[in-house]
Amino acid sequence: MYKAIIFDLDGTLIDSLEDIADAMNNSLVKMGYAPHSVEAYKKMVGNGAMKLCERALENYTDYNEKTETLCSLFSEYYSEHCTDKSLPYEGIPYLISELKNNHIKLAVASNKPDGFTKSIINQMFPEDSFSIVLGKRQNREAKPAPDIILDILNELELSKEDVILAGDSDVDIMTAANAGIKSIGCTWGFRTEEELTAAGADFIVNSPEEILEFI
C-alpha cells in the first residue's frame, strides 16, 4: 500500500484550460498576435509558463525576442484571473477526502510557478488537504526533471517505494520514471490515454474514483 500520492495540478486535479487560454490570448492580442483556440492549449501546457509562451509564439519568426514580454503579460493577467473558470474535476474532492480519511499523505507537484500553484490550491481545496504543495521554483529544474519529486520525498520523509505520482501528461510519467517512483496516467485531463501509455505509465485510470481501488 502506498503511503503518499503526488498529484500534478493542471489537467489532473483541476480543469484550468480556459483560464490559461484566456490569459495567454489576452496577452497575445495585446502584442498584436492572433489568439489560439482553447483546444490548442492542451498541447501547449505541461512544461511551465516560459515553454507555454514559446509554444504560443512558435509560428512567428521573432518569437525568441518576444517570449519574455509575453510571459510577463501572461503572468500579470493570470495572477488576477487564475480561478475565474477553473474548477476541480468531478470526483476529485471526494478522492482527496477519502485519501485523507485513510491517512494517505497528499502532495502537489506542478510546473506552474510556485506562487500560482499555492494560490490556486488554497482557493480550490479545504485547508490542509495537502501536506506539501510545490510549483516551479528558481534553481530547481522543471518536470520531467525529478527535482520537485525528490524535494517532496525529503519533506515527507518517505522512500520512493511508498509514493506514486498521478498526472495527465507524458511529462508527469517521465518525471515519475526519472525520480524512480511509480506513476498513474489520468485520462480525464489534457492529453490522451495513448500518450500516457506510450510514455510508460504504470497504471491508467479513467476516473478519480479508480485511484481508490488500488491505494
Tab-separated table of C-alpha atoms in Angstrom:
chain	number	residue	atom	x	y	z
A	1	MET	CA	0.000	0.000	0.000
A	2	TYR	CA	1.276	3.451	-0.859
A	3	LYS	CA	1.703	5.976	1.926
A	4	ALA	CA	1.509	9.080	-0.275
A	5	ILE	CA	0.280	10.316	-3.651
A	6	ILE	CA	1.811	13.244	-5.508
A	7	PHE	CA	-0.620	14.943	-7.884
A	8	ASP	CA	0.044	17.098	-10.894
A	9	LEU	CA	-2.187	20.200	-10.833
A	10	ASP	CA	-3.431	21.320	-14.270
A	11	GLY	CA	-5.324	18.579	-16.072
A	12	THR	CA	-5.173	16.257	-13.068
A	13	LEU	CA	-6.670	17.986	-10.035
A	14	ILE	CA	-8.261	20.953	-11.795
A	15	ASP	CA	-9.563	21.843	-15.235
A	16	SER	CA	-7.755	25.138	-15.733
A	17	LEU	CA	-7.530	25.208	-19.519
A	18	GLU	CA	-9.954	28.086	-20.148
A	19	ASP	CA	-8.260	30.387	-17.644
A	20	ILE	CA	-4.847	29.601	-19.138
A	21	ALA	CA	-6.171	30.164	-22.664
A	22	ASP	CA	-7.884	33.430	-21.714
A	23	ALA	CA	-4.734	34.783	-20.065
A	24	MET	CA	-2.488	33.830	-22.966
A	25	ASN	CA	-4.866	35.011	-25.666
A	26	ASN	CA	-5.378	38.333	-23.911
A	27	SER	CA	-1.605	38.758	-23.804
A	28	LEU	CA	-1.099	37.709	-27.432
A	29	VAL	CA	-3.699	40.186	-28.652
A	30	LYS	CA	-2.073	42.970	-26.632
A	31	MET	CA	1.155	42.260	-28.505
A	32	GLY	CA	-0.559	42.183	-31.897
A	33	TYR	CA	-0.595	38.395	-32.362
A	34	ALA	CA	-3.530	36.126	-33.163
A	35	PRO	CA	-5.105	34.118	-30.331
A	36	HIS	CA	-5.297	30.316	-30.287
A	37	SER	CA	-8.302	28.081	-29.711
A	38	VAL	CA	-8.828	26.740	-26.214
A	39	GLU	CA	-8.372	23.217	-27.580
A	40	ALA	CA	-4.933	24.107	-28.968
A	41	TYR	CA	-3.647	24.831	-25.468
A	42	LYS	CA	-4.000	21.171	-24.488
A	43	LYS	CA	-0.791	20.534	-26.428
A	44	MET	CA	0.994	23.673	-25.208
A	45	VAL	CA	0.718	23.286	-21.446
A	46	GLY	CA	2.701	20.969	-19.213
A	47	ASN	CA	6.260	22.316	-19.268
A	48	GLY	CA	5.872	25.594	-17.399
A	49	ALA	CA	4.972	29.184	-18.225
A	50	MET	CA	8.031	30.030	-20.324
A	51	LYS	CA	7.623	26.976	-22.549
A	52	LEU	CA	3.909	27.778	-22.881
A	53	CYS	CA	4.805	31.264	-24.137
A	54	GLU	CA	7.340	29.850	-26.579
A	55	ARG	CA	4.764	27.452	-27.987
A	56	ALA	CA	2.141	30.197	-28.290
A	57	LEU	CA	4.583	32.218	-30.405
A	58	GLU	CA	6.367	29.454	-32.298
A	59	ASN	CA	4.694	30.263	-35.632
A	60	TYR	CA	6.256	33.734	-35.623
A	61	THR	CA	9.842	34.327	-36.726
A	62	ASP	CA	10.529	36.849	-33.949
A	63	TYR	CA	9.288	34.667	-31.087
A	64	ASN	CA	12.704	34.454	-29.412
A	65	GLU	CA	12.686	38.210	-28.927
A	66	LYS	CA	9.111	38.365	-27.650
A	67	THR	CA	8.841	35.407	-25.273
A	68	GLU	CA	9.852	37.227	-22.094
A	69	THR	CA	7.462	40.105	-22.818
A	70	LEU	CA	4.621	37.684	-23.451
A	71	CYS	CA	5.428	35.760	-20.276
A	72	SER	CA	5.321	38.960	-18.239
A	73	LEU	CA	1.928	39.966	-19.679
A	74	PHE	CA	0.578	36.455	-19.210
A	75	SER	CA	1.685	36.298	-15.565
A	76	GLU	CA	0.190	39.711	-14.824
A	77	TYR	CA	-3.199	38.766	-16.284
A	78	TYR	CA	-3.229	35.217	-14.935
A	79	SER	CA	-2.442	36.349	-11.392
A	80	GLU	CA	-5.790	38.173	-11.335
A	81	HIS	CA	-7.865	35.622	-13.271
A	82	CYS	CA	-6.377	32.193	-12.492
A	83	THR	CA	-9.579	30.903	-10.873
A	84	ASP	CA	-12.244	32.658	-12.950
A	85	LYS	CA	-13.319	29.439	-14.687
A	86	SER	CA	-11.088	26.747	-13.190
A	87	LEU	CA	-12.637	24.014	-11.043
A	88	PRO	CA	-11.608	20.661	-9.589
A	89	TYR	CA	-12.566	17.784	-11.863
A	90	GLU	CA	-15.672	15.834	-10.910
A	91	GLY	CA	-14.725	13.220	-8.330
A	92	ILE	CA	-11.512	14.931	-7.223
A	93	PRO	CA	-12.881	16.480	-3.986
A	94	TYR	CA	-14.279	13.073	-2.976
A	95	LEU	CA	-10.977	11.375	-3.841
A	96	ILE	CA	-8.971	13.841	-1.764
A	97	SER	CA	-11.361	13.461	1.181
A	98	GLU	CA	-11.248	9.652	1.076
A	99	LEU	CA	-7.469	9.522	0.783
A	100	LYS	CA	-7.142	11.854	3.767
A	101	ASN	CA	-9.597	9.720	5.742
A	102	ASN	CA	-7.366	6.719	5.007
A	103	HIS	CA	-4.276	8.582	6.253
A	104	ILE	CA	-2.632	8.816	2.826
A	105	LYS	CA	-0.328	11.813	2.607
A	106	LEU	CA	-1.047	14.083	-0.361
A	107	ALA	CA	1.227	16.443	-2.267
A	108	VAL	CA	1.115	18.612	-5.396
A	109	ALA	CA	3.958	18.919	-7.907
A	110	SER	CA	3.370	21.379	-10.737
A	111	ASN	CA	5.360	23.162	-13.427
A	112	LYS	CA	3.125	26.174	-12.867
A	113	PRO	CA	5.021	28.903	-10.974
A	114	ASP	CA	5.100	28.161	-7.256
A	115	GLY	CA	3.081	31.222	-6.247
A	116	PHE	CA	0.252	30.442	-8.662
A	117	THR	CA	0.257	26.786	-7.621
A	118	LYS	CA	-0.120	27.545	-3.923
A	119	SER	CA	-2.741	30.264	-4.533
A	120	ILE	CA	-4.923	28.011	-6.675
A	121	ILE	CA	-4.727	25.080	-4.241
A	122	ASN	CA	-5.666	27.387	-1.359
A	123	GLN	CA	-8.710	28.631	-3.266
A	124	MET	CA	-9.852	25.271	-4.649
A	125	PHE	CA	-9.403	22.886	-1.722
A	126	PRO	CA	-10.002	22.858	2.044
A	127	GLU	CA	-7.136	23.949	4.235
A	128	ASP	CA	-4.558	21.244	4.956
A	129	SER	CA	-5.771	18.978	2.142
A	130	PHE	CA	-2.145	18.578	1.048
A	131	SER	CA	0.948	18.031	3.155
A	132	ILE	CA	3.123	19.941	0.685
A	133	VAL	CA	2.407	21.976	-2.462
A	134	LEU	CA	5.241	22.892	-4.815
A	135	GLY	CA	5.330	24.616	-8.175
A	136	LYS	CA	8.229	25.714	-10.353
A	137	ARG	CA	10.863	27.476	-8.246
A	138	GLN	CA	14.127	29.198	-9.025
A	139	ASN	CA	17.202	26.966	-9.013
A	140	ARG	CA	15.088	23.823	-9.342
A	141	GLU	CA	14.611	22.109	-12.688
A	142	ALA	CA	11.066	21.760	-14.034
A	143	LYS	CA	9.430	18.408	-14.635
A	144	PRO	CA	10.326	15.963	-16.169
A	145	ALA	CA	13.481	16.509	-14.100
A	146	PRO	CA	12.997	14.735	-10.750
A	147	ASP	CA	13.914	17.718	-8.535
A	148	ILE	CA	10.391	18.534	-7.349
A	149	ILE	CA	9.594	14.896	-6.559
A	150	LEU	CA	12.822	14.397	-4.612
A	151	ASP	CA	12.112	17.561	-2.625
A	152	ILE	CA	8.668	16.243	-1.715
A	153	LEU	CA	10.030	12.837	-0.710
A	154	ASN	CA	12.577	14.536	1.509
A	155	GLU	CA	9.937	16.771	3.095
A	156	LEU	CA	7.565	13.875	3.773
A	157	GLU	CA	10.428	11.609	4.908
A	158	LEU	CA	9.236	8.768	2.681
A	159	SER	CA	11.044	6.280	0.474
A	160	LYS	CA	10.431	6.028	-3.256
A	161	GLU	CA	8.575	2.735	-2.817
A	162	ASP	CA	5.991	4.472	-0.607
A	163	VAL	CA	4.952	7.106	-3.152
A	164	ILE	CA	3.152	7.236	-6.522
A	165	LEU	CA	2.657	10.156	-8.920
A	166	ALA	CA	-0.666	10.862	-10.672
A	167	GLY	CA	-0.673	13.061	-13.779
A	168	ASP	CA	-2.328	13.610	-17.138
A	169	SER	CA	0.646	14.003	-19.486
A	170	ASP	CA	3.809	12.302	-20.667
A	171	VAL	CA	5.730	14.951	-18.697
A	172	ASP	CA	4.319	13.534	-15.456
A	173	ILE	CA	5.018	9.933	-16.424
A	174	MET	CA	8.596	10.772	-17.369
A	175	THR	CA	9.005	12.716	-14.120
A	176	ALA	CA	7.980	9.671	-12.107
A	177	ALA	CA	10.393	7.464	-14.043
A	178	ASN	CA	13.240	9.935	-13.583
A	179	ALA	CA	12.539	10.055	-9.843
A	180	GLY	CA	12.332	6.274	-9.554
A	181	ILE	CA	8.679	6.090	-8.457
A	182	LYS	CA	5.522	4.524	-9.930
A	183	SER	CA	3.032	6.533	-11.993
A	184	ILE	CA	-0.702	6.778	-12.658
A	185	GLY	CA	-1.855	8.156	-16.015
A	186	CYS	CA	-5.119	10.111	-15.651
A	187	THR	CA	-7.168	10.148	-18.870
A	188	TRP	CA	-9.632	12.914	-17.913
A	189	GLY	CA	-7.039	15.663	-18.385
A	190	PHE	CA	-5.450	17.478	-21.304
A	191	ARG	CA	-3.689	14.560	-23.018
A	192	THR	CA	-4.689	11.156	-24.374
A	193	GLU	CA	-4.509	7.626	-22.990
A	194	GLU	CA	-2.263	6.741	-25.938
A	195	GLU	CA	0.277	9.375	-24.875
A	196	LEU	CA	0.234	8.154	-21.282
A	197	THR	CA	0.648	4.524	-22.308
A	198	ALA	CA	3.456	5.323	-24.738
A	199	ALA	CA	5.254	7.264	-22.001
A	200	GLY	CA	5.235	4.157	-19.807
A	201	ALA	CA	2.552	4.835	-17.190
A	202	ASP	CA	2.428	2.005	-14.642
A	203	PHE	CA	-1.336	2.377	-14.250
A	204	ILE	CA	-4.090	4.046	-16.290
A	205	VAL	CA	-7.269	5.378	-14.665
A	206	ASN	CA	-10.333	6.886	-16.315
A	207	SER	CA	-11.871	8.493	-13.222
A	208	PRO	CA	-10.596	9.766	-9.871
A	209	GLU	CA	-12.552	7.079	-8.038
A	210	GLU	CA	-10.464	4.362	-9.724
A	211	ILE	CA	-7.409	5.577	-7.811
A	212	LEU	CA	-9.060	4.436	-4.590
A	213	GLU	CA	-9.233	0.861	-5.862
A	214	PHE	CA	-5.520	0.239	-5.579
A	215	ILE	CA	-4.374	2.765	-2.972
